[in-house]
PDB file of C-alpha atoms in Angstrom:
ATOM      1  CA  PHE X   1     109.232   4.567 -15.463  1.00 49.00           C
ATOM      2  CA  LYS X   2     105.626   3.778 -16.377  1.00 55.00           C
ATOM      3  CA  LEU X   3     106.501   0.102 -16.707  1.00 64.00           C
ATOM      4  CA  ARG X   4     107.396  -0.151 -13.053  1.00 74.00           C
ATOM      5  CA  PRO X   5     104.782  -1.895 -10.911  1.00 84.00           C
ATOM      6  CA  SER X   6     102.790   0.619  -8.887  1.00 91.00           C
ATOM      7  CA  PRO X   7     103.415   0.591  -5.154  1.00 95.00           C
ATOM      8  CA  ARG X   8     100.568  -0.619  -2.955  1.00 96.00           C
ATOM      9  CA  PRO X   9      99.909   0.027   0.715  1.00 96.00           C
ATOM     10  CA  GLY X  10     101.029  -2.872   2.902  1.00 95.00           C
ATOM     11  CA  PRO X  11      98.794  -4.513   5.516  1.00 95.00           C
ATOM     12  CA  GLY X  12      97.822  -2.065   8.248  1.00 95.00           C
ATOM     13  CA  GLU X  13      99.415   0.899   6.484  1.00 96.00           C
ATOM     14  CA  HIS X  14      97.600   4.175   5.840  1.00 97.00           C
ATOM     15  CA  PRO X  15      96.938   4.631   2.106  1.00 97.00           C
ATOM     16  CA  LEU X  16      97.458   7.992   0.428  1.00 97.00           C
ATOM     17  CA  GLN X  17      94.947   9.507  -1.971  1.00 97.00           C
ATOM     18  CA  PHE X  18      97.569   9.224  -4.746  1.00 97.00           C
ATOM     19  CA  ASN X  19     100.768   7.286  -5.301  1.00 97.00           C
ATOM     20  CA  TYR X  20     103.904   9.414  -5.500  1.00 98.00           C
ATOM     21  CA  ALA X  21     107.493   9.290  -6.689  1.00 97.00           C
ATOM     22  CA  ILE X  22     110.519  11.095  -5.257  1.00 98.00           C
ATOM     23  CA  TRP X  23     113.211  12.221  -7.685  1.00 97.00           C
ATOM     24  CA  PHE X  24     116.615  13.774  -7.155  1.00 97.00           C
ATOM     25  CA  SER X  25     118.607  15.850  -9.586  1.00 96.00           C
ATOM     26  CA  ARG X  26     121.949  17.592  -9.513  1.00 93.00           C
ATOM     27  CA  LYS X  27     122.982  20.100 -12.121  1.00 84.00           C
ATOM     28  CA  SER X  28     125.723  18.655 -14.263  1.00 75.00           C
ATOM     29  CA  GLN X  29     128.911  20.542 -14.945  1.00 71.00           C
ATOM     30  CA  GLY X  30     128.874  22.700 -18.008  1.00 64.00           C
ATOM     31  CA  LYS X  31     126.265  25.075 -19.237  1.00 58.00           C
ATOM     32  CA  THR X  32     123.866  22.908 -21.209  1.00 61.00           C
ATOM     33  CA  SER X  33     120.354  23.543 -19.984  1.00 65.00           C
ATOM     34  CA  SER X  34     118.400  21.580 -22.561  1.00 76.00           C
ATOM     35  CA  SER X  35     115.398  19.582 -21.534  1.00 78.00           C
ATOM     36  CA  ALA X  36     117.268  16.405 -22.587  1.00 80.00           C
ATOM     37  CA  SER X  37     120.134  17.048 -20.161  1.00 81.00           C
ATOM     38  CA  TYR X  38     117.666  17.959 -17.401  1.00 84.00           C
ATOM     39  CA  ASP X  39     115.825  14.696 -18.056  1.00 85.00           C
ATOM     40  CA  GLN X  40     119.059  12.699 -17.900  1.00 87.00           C
ATOM     41  CA  ASN X  41     119.922  14.189 -14.520  1.00 91.00           C
ATOM     42  CA  LEU X  42     116.618  13.122 -12.954  1.00 94.00           C
ATOM     43  CA  LYS X  43     117.093  10.073 -10.744  1.00 96.00           C
ATOM     44  CA  LEU X  44     114.089   8.226  -9.368  1.00 96.00           C
ATOM     45  CA  VAL X  45     114.639   7.683  -5.632  1.00 96.00           C
ATOM     46  CA  GLY X  46     111.515   5.684  -4.875  1.00 96.00           C
ATOM     47  CA  THR X  47     107.757   5.390  -5.128  1.00 97.00           C
ATOM     48  CA  PHE X  48     105.201   4.996  -2.358  1.00 97.00           C
ATOM     49  CA  ALA X  49     101.496   4.499  -1.792  1.00 97.00           C
ATOM     50  CA  SER X  50     101.134   4.846   1.982  1.00 97.00           C
ATOM     51  CA  VAL X  51     102.142   7.169   4.800  1.00 98.00           C
ATOM     52  CA  GLU X  52     104.453   4.506   6.220  1.00 97.00           C
ATOM     53  CA  GLN X  53     106.161   3.883   2.876  1.00 97.00           C
ATOM     54  CA  PHE X  54     106.699   7.636   2.507  1.00 98.00           C
ATOM     55  CA  TRP X  55     108.469   7.860   5.861  1.00 97.00           C
ATOM     56  CA  GLY X  56     110.473   4.742   5.021  1.00 96.00           C
ATOM     57  CA  ILE X  57     111.993   6.555   2.033  1.00 97.00           C
ATOM     58  CA  TYR X  58     112.068  10.097   3.385  1.00 97.00           C
ATOM     59  CA  SER X  59     113.807   9.131   6.623  1.00 95.00           C
ATOM     60  CA  HIS X  60     116.766   7.789   4.658  1.00 95.00           C
ATOM     61  CA  LEU X  61     117.214  10.905   2.532  1.00 97.00           C
ATOM     62  CA  VAL X  62     119.712  13.636   3.271  1.00 97.00           C
ATOM     63  CA  ARG X  63     117.834  16.695   4.514  1.00 97.00           C
ATOM     64  CA  PRO X  64     117.635  19.381   1.834  1.00 96.00           C
ATOM     65  CA  SER X  65     119.548  21.919   3.916  1.00 93.00           C
ATOM     66  CA  ASP X  66     122.416  19.440   4.338  1.00 94.00           C
ATOM     67  CA  LEU X  67     122.878  19.019   0.589  1.00 93.00           C
ATOM     68  CA  SER X  68     125.623  20.960  -1.112  1.00 88.00           C
ATOM     69  CA  GLY X  69     125.788  22.277  -4.624  1.00 89.00           C
ATOM     70  CA  HIS X  70     123.015  22.900  -7.087  1.00 92.00           C
ATOM     71  CA  CYS X  71     120.431  20.132  -6.539  1.00 95.00           C
ATOM     72  CA  ASP X  72     116.719  19.483  -6.278  1.00 97.00           C
ATOM     73  CA  TYR X  73     114.269  17.050  -4.724  1.00 98.00           C
ATOM     74  CA  HIS X  74     111.031  16.563  -6.669  1.00 98.00           C
ATOM     75  CA  LEU X  75     107.988  14.851  -5.171  1.00 98.00           C
ATOM     76  CA  PHE X  76     105.375  14.216  -7.873  1.00 98.00           C
ATOM     77  CA  LYS X  77     102.298  12.118  -8.323  1.00 98.00           C
ATOM     78  CA  GLU X  78     103.104   8.785  -9.890  1.00 96.00           C
ATOM     79  CA  GLY X  79     102.976   9.022 -13.667  1.00 95.00           C
ATOM     80  CA  ILE X  80     103.888  12.731 -13.826  1.00 96.00           C
ATOM     81  CA  ARG X  81     107.488  13.407 -14.767  1.00 95.00           C
ATOM     82  CA  PRO X  82     108.768  16.569 -13.087  1.00 95.00           C
ATOM     83  CA  MET X  83     109.229  18.356 -16.385  1.00 94.00           C
ATOM     84  CA  TRP X  84     107.352  21.259 -17.987  1.00 92.00           C
ATOM     85  CA  GLU X  85     106.747  19.177 -21.096  1.00 91.00           C
ATOM     86  CA  ASP X  86     104.866  16.351 -19.345  1.00 93.00           C
ATOM     87  CA  SER X  87     101.235  16.273 -20.478  1.00 94.00           C
ATOM     88  CA  ALA X  88     100.051  16.868 -16.903  1.00 95.00           C
ATOM     89  CA  ASN X  89     102.234  19.985 -16.639  1.00 94.00           C
ATOM     90  CA  ASN X  90     102.268  21.628 -20.037  1.00 93.00           C
ATOM     91  CA  LYS X  91      99.268  23.857 -19.321  1.00 96.00           C
ATOM     92  CA  GLY X  92     100.294  24.368 -15.732  1.00 97.00           C
ATOM     93  CA  GLY X  93     102.441  26.572 -13.601  1.00 98.00           C
ATOM     94  CA  LYS X  94     103.910  26.839 -10.149  1.00 98.00           C
ATOM     95  CA  TRP X  95     103.998  28.949  -7.041  1.00 98.00           C
ATOM     96  CA  ILE X  96     107.569  29.857  -6.138  1.00 97.00           C
ATOM     97  CA  VAL X  97     108.676  30.702  -2.599  1.00 97.00           C
ATOM     98  CA  ARG X  98     112.233  31.846  -2.008  1.00 95.00           C
ATOM     99  CA  LEU X  99     113.583  31.025   1.431  1.00 94.00           C
ATOM    100  CA  LYS X 100     116.544  32.192   3.410  1.00 91.00           C
ATOM    101  CA  LYS X 101     119.163  29.507   3.919  1.00 91.00           C
ATOM    102  CA  GLY X 102     118.287  27.417   6.949  1.00 89.00           C
ATOM    103  CA  LEU X 103     114.521  27.359   6.444  1.00 92.00           C
ATOM    104  CA  GLY X 104     114.498  24.892   3.560  1.00 94.00           C
ATOM    105  CA  SER X 105     114.243  21.547   5.337  1.00 96.00           C
ATOM    106  CA  ARG X 106     111.427  22.550   7.666  1.00 96.00           C
ATOM    107  CA  CYS X 107     109.387  24.287   4.970  1.00 97.00           C
ATOM    108  CA  TRP X 108     109.891  21.415   2.520  1.00 98.00           C
ATOM    109  CA  GLU X 109     108.597  18.945   5.098  1.00 98.00           C
ATOM    110  CA  ASN X 110     105.559  21.106   5.858  1.00 97.00           C
ATOM    111  CA  LEU X 111     104.825  21.466   2.159  1.00 98.00           C
ATOM    112  CA  ILE X 112     105.021  17.802   1.271  1.00 98.00           C
ATOM    113  CA  LEU X 113     103.059  16.684   4.336  1.00 98.00           C
ATOM    114  CA  ALA X 114     100.267  19.068   3.310  1.00 98.00           C
ATOM    115  CA  MET X 115     100.374  17.717  -0.223  1.00 98.00           C
ATOM    116  CA  LEU X 116     100.351  14.049   0.820  1.00 98.00           C
ATOM    117  CA  GLY X 117      97.534  14.738   3.305  1.00 98.00           C
ATOM    118  CA  GLU X 118      95.412  16.480   0.617  1.00 97.00           C
ATOM    119  CA  GLN X 119      95.302  19.750   2.520  1.00 97.00           C
ATOM    120  CA  PHE X 120      95.151  21.940  -0.599  1.00 97.00           C
ATOM    121  CA  MET X 121      91.554  21.001  -1.435  1.00 95.00           C
ATOM    122  CA  VAL X 122      91.871  21.644  -5.159  1.00 95.00           C
ATOM    123  CA  GLY X 123      90.843  18.270  -6.497  1.00 91.00           C
ATOM    124  CA  GLU X 124      93.313  16.797  -8.981  1.00 95.00           C
ATOM    125  CA  GLU X 125      95.101  20.097  -9.589  1.00 97.00           C
ATOM    126  CA  ILE X 126      98.323  19.510  -7.644  1.00 98.00           C
ATOM    127  CA  CYS X 127     101.071  17.832  -9.691  1.00 98.00           C
ATOM    128  CA  GLY X 128     104.013  17.915  -7.346  1.00 98.00           C
ATOM    129  CA  ALA X 129     106.501  19.911  -5.302  1.00 98.00           C
ATOM    130  CA  VAL X 130     110.154  20.797  -5.722  1.00 98.00           C
ATOM    131  CA  ILE X 131     112.850  22.095  -3.405  1.00 98.00           C
ATOM    132  CA  SER X 132     115.833  23.629  -5.126  1.00 97.00           C
ATOM    133  CA  ILE X 133     119.036  24.090  -3.170  1.00 96.00           C
ATOM    134  CA  ARG X 134     120.980  27.046  -4.478  1.00 94.00           C
ATOM    135  CA  TYR X 135     124.058  28.889  -3.307  1.00 91.00           C
ATOM    136  CA  GLN X 136     122.327  31.753  -1.538  1.00 92.00           C
ATOM    137  CA  GLU X 137     118.762  30.544  -1.047  1.00 94.00           C
ATOM    138  CA  ASP X 138     116.450  27.547  -1.058  1.00 95.00           C
ATOM    139  CA  ILE X 139     113.454  27.704  -3.381  1.00 96.00           C
ATOM    140  CA  LEU X 140     110.172  25.836  -2.962  1.00 98.00           C
ATOM    141  CA  ALA X 141     107.836  25.327  -5.880  1.00 98.00           C
ATOM    142  CA  LEU X 142     104.382  23.773  -5.979  1.00 98.00           C
ATOM    143  CA  TRP X 143     103.213  22.757  -9.444  1.00 98.00           C
ATOM    144  CA  ASN X 144      99.592  22.623 -10.569  1.00 98.00           C
ATOM    145  CA  ARG X 145      97.911  21.535 -13.782  1.00 98.00           C
ATOM    146  CA  THR X 146      95.957  24.578 -14.907  1.00 98.00           C
ATOM    147  CA  ALA X 147      97.782  27.889 -14.816  1.00 98.00           C
ATOM    148  CA  CYS X 148      94.782  29.863 -16.142  1.00 97.00           C
ATOM    149  CA  ASP X 149      92.494  28.758 -13.284  1.00 97.00           C
ATOM    150  CA  GLN X 150      92.774  31.726 -10.943  1.00 97.00           C
ATOM    151  CA  VAL X 151      90.400  30.381  -8.316  1.00 97.00           C
ATOM    152  CA  THR X 152      92.567  27.318  -7.934  1.00 97.00           C
ATOM    153  CA  THR X 153      95.911  29.123  -7.995  1.00 98.00           C
ATOM    154  CA  SER X 154      94.676  31.613  -5.370  1.00 97.00           C
ATOM    155  CA  ARG X 155      93.473  28.819  -3.143  1.00 97.00           C
ATOM    156  CA  ILE X 156      96.827  27.066  -3.463  1.00 98.00           C
ATOM    157  CA  ARG X 157      98.649  30.290  -2.564  1.00 96.00           C
ATOM    158  CA  ASP X 158      96.500  30.824   0.536  1.00 95.00           C
ATOM    159  CA  THR X 159      97.031  27.256   1.738  1.00 96.00           C
ATOM    160  CA  LEU X 160     100.767  27.522   1.052  1.00 96.00           C
ATOM    161  CA  LYS X 161     100.979  30.662   3.175  1.00 94.00           C
ATOM    162  CA  ARG X 162      99.134  28.995   6.012  1.00 94.00           C
ATOM    163  CA  ILE X 163     101.035  25.729   6.078  1.00 96.00           C
ATOM    164  CA  LEU X 164     104.486  27.280   5.608  1.00 95.00           C
ATOM    165  CA  ASN X 165     103.771  29.883   8.303  1.00 90.00           C
ATOM    166  CA  LEU X 166     106.121  32.358   6.661  1.00 85.00           C
ATOM    167  CA  PRO X 167     106.714  35.989   7.563  1.00 79.00           C
ATOM    168  CA  PRO X 168     104.036  38.200   5.936  1.00 79.00           C
ATOM    169  CA  ASN X 169     106.604  39.931   3.729  1.00 81.00           C
ATOM    170  CA  THR X 170     107.692  36.677   2.062  1.00 86.00           C
ATOM    171  CA  ILE X 171     107.483  37.099  -1.694  1.00 88.00           C
ATOM    172  CA  MET X 172     105.517  34.487  -3.612  1.00 95.00           C
ATOM    173  CA  GLU X 173     105.406  34.491  -7.372  1.00 97.00           C
ATOM    174  CA  TYR X 174     103.442  32.434  -9.847  1.00 97.00           C
ATOM    175  CA  LYS X 175     105.047  31.369 -13.100  1.00 97.00           C
ATOM    176  CA  THR X 176     103.468  29.397 -15.916  1.00 97.00           C
ATOM    177  CA  HIS X 177     105.530  26.544 -17.346  1.00 96.00           C
ATOM    178  CA  ASN X 178     104.890  28.049 -20.759  1.00 95.00           C
ATOM    179  CA  ASP X 179     106.803  31.159 -19.659  1.00 94.00           C
ATOM    180  CA  SER X 180     109.550  28.944 -18.222  1.00 94.00           C
ATOM    181  CA  ILE X 181     109.847  27.158 -21.569  1.00 91.00           C
ATOM    182  CA  LYS X 182     109.987  30.489 -23.411  1.00 91.00           C
ATOM    183  CA  ASP X 183     112.723  32.027 -21.297  1.00 90.00           C
ATOM    184  CA  ASN X 184     114.323  28.650 -20.582  1.00 80.00           C
ATOM    185  CA  SER X 185     114.723  29.417 -16.904  1.00 79.00           C
ATOM    186  CA  SER X 186     112.910  27.945 -14.018  1.00 72.00           C
ATOM    187  CA  PHE X 187     112.846  30.840 -11.558  1.00 69.00           C
TER     188      PHE X 187
ATOM    189  CA  GLY K   1      85.255   7.871  -3.943  1.00 62.00           C
ATOM    190  CA  THR K   2      86.083   9.316  -0.552  1.00 74.00           C
ATOM    191  CA  LYS K   3      89.059  11.620  -0.250  1.00 89.00           C
ATOM    192  CA  ILE K   4      91.824  10.612   2.084  1.00 95.00           C
ATOM    193  CA  PHE K   5      92.876  13.596   4.197  1.00 97.00           C
ATOM    194  CA  TYR K   6      95.606  13.541   6.816  1.00 98.00           C
ATOM    195  CA  GLU K   7      96.588  16.312   9.205  1.00 97.00           C
ATOM    196  CA  ARG K   8     100.255  17.026   9.749  1.00 97.00           C
ATOM    197  CA  ASN K   9     100.197  15.765  13.357  1.00 96.00           C
ATOM    198  CA  PHE K  10      98.778  12.420  12.313  1.00 97.00           C
ATOM    199  CA  LEU K  11     101.402  12.001   9.602  1.00 97.00           C
ATOM    200  CA  MET K  12     104.132  12.817  12.120  1.00 96.00           C
ATOM    201  CA  GLN K  13     102.789  10.143  14.493  1.00 96.00           C
ATOM    202  CA  CYS K  14     102.988   7.559  11.712  1.00 96.00           C
ATOM    203  CA  ARG K  15     106.701   8.286  11.377  1.00 94.00           C
ATOM    204  CA  ASN K  16     107.281   6.429  14.628  1.00 88.00           C
ATOM    205  CA  SER K  17     104.924   3.568  13.835  1.00 86.00           C
ATOM    206  CA  PRO K  18     106.438   0.058  13.879  1.00 84.00           C
ATOM    207  CA  LEU K  19     105.084  -0.336  10.324  1.00 82.00           C
ATOM    208  CA  THR K  20     107.476   2.389   9.108  1.00 81.00           C
ATOM    209  CA  ARG K  21     110.717   0.720   8.168  1.00 68.00           C
TER     210      ARG K  21
END
């Protein structure tokens, strides 16, 4: 992945603060949940460096709510693999927002547009975002680098609430990747 | 360097730009 040439904004395009990659994964049959099998299921969809390149990829993707089965989109900064073990993530954590079925596509779009537009105002802290399509709910997660930095995680939570415009009783939980590794479950 | 911020509405406008393929 790191050997790929980095994308560059084309003439007249609007550059993003960071380059990004979109990944897709679908849970394989069987019950193995090792990090190796997770890694194997990650498929790189594309990379982009500008607003226009983002739309060029995103517009061709199936909307999250129209996917079936147990699958995830991951949108991460270029160079960060969407895995707990990546060096950018291993001291980090994520905000988790559980959504009723039907809200996933709209909330995912609002989340990633805020991330690409640098609306979180937490410097280099944001690593990436995930939407997980599950049988009874859709789950958004926003990953950051430093789980122990409470000022940053609180600011991310407040911005998330604002940009997702969710009902006030929506439950948000923060989980460190270290805890996810220990209990070997993501949510 | 300078930070590149974009508001949601601006990003949505770019979706319809002729540069977006």
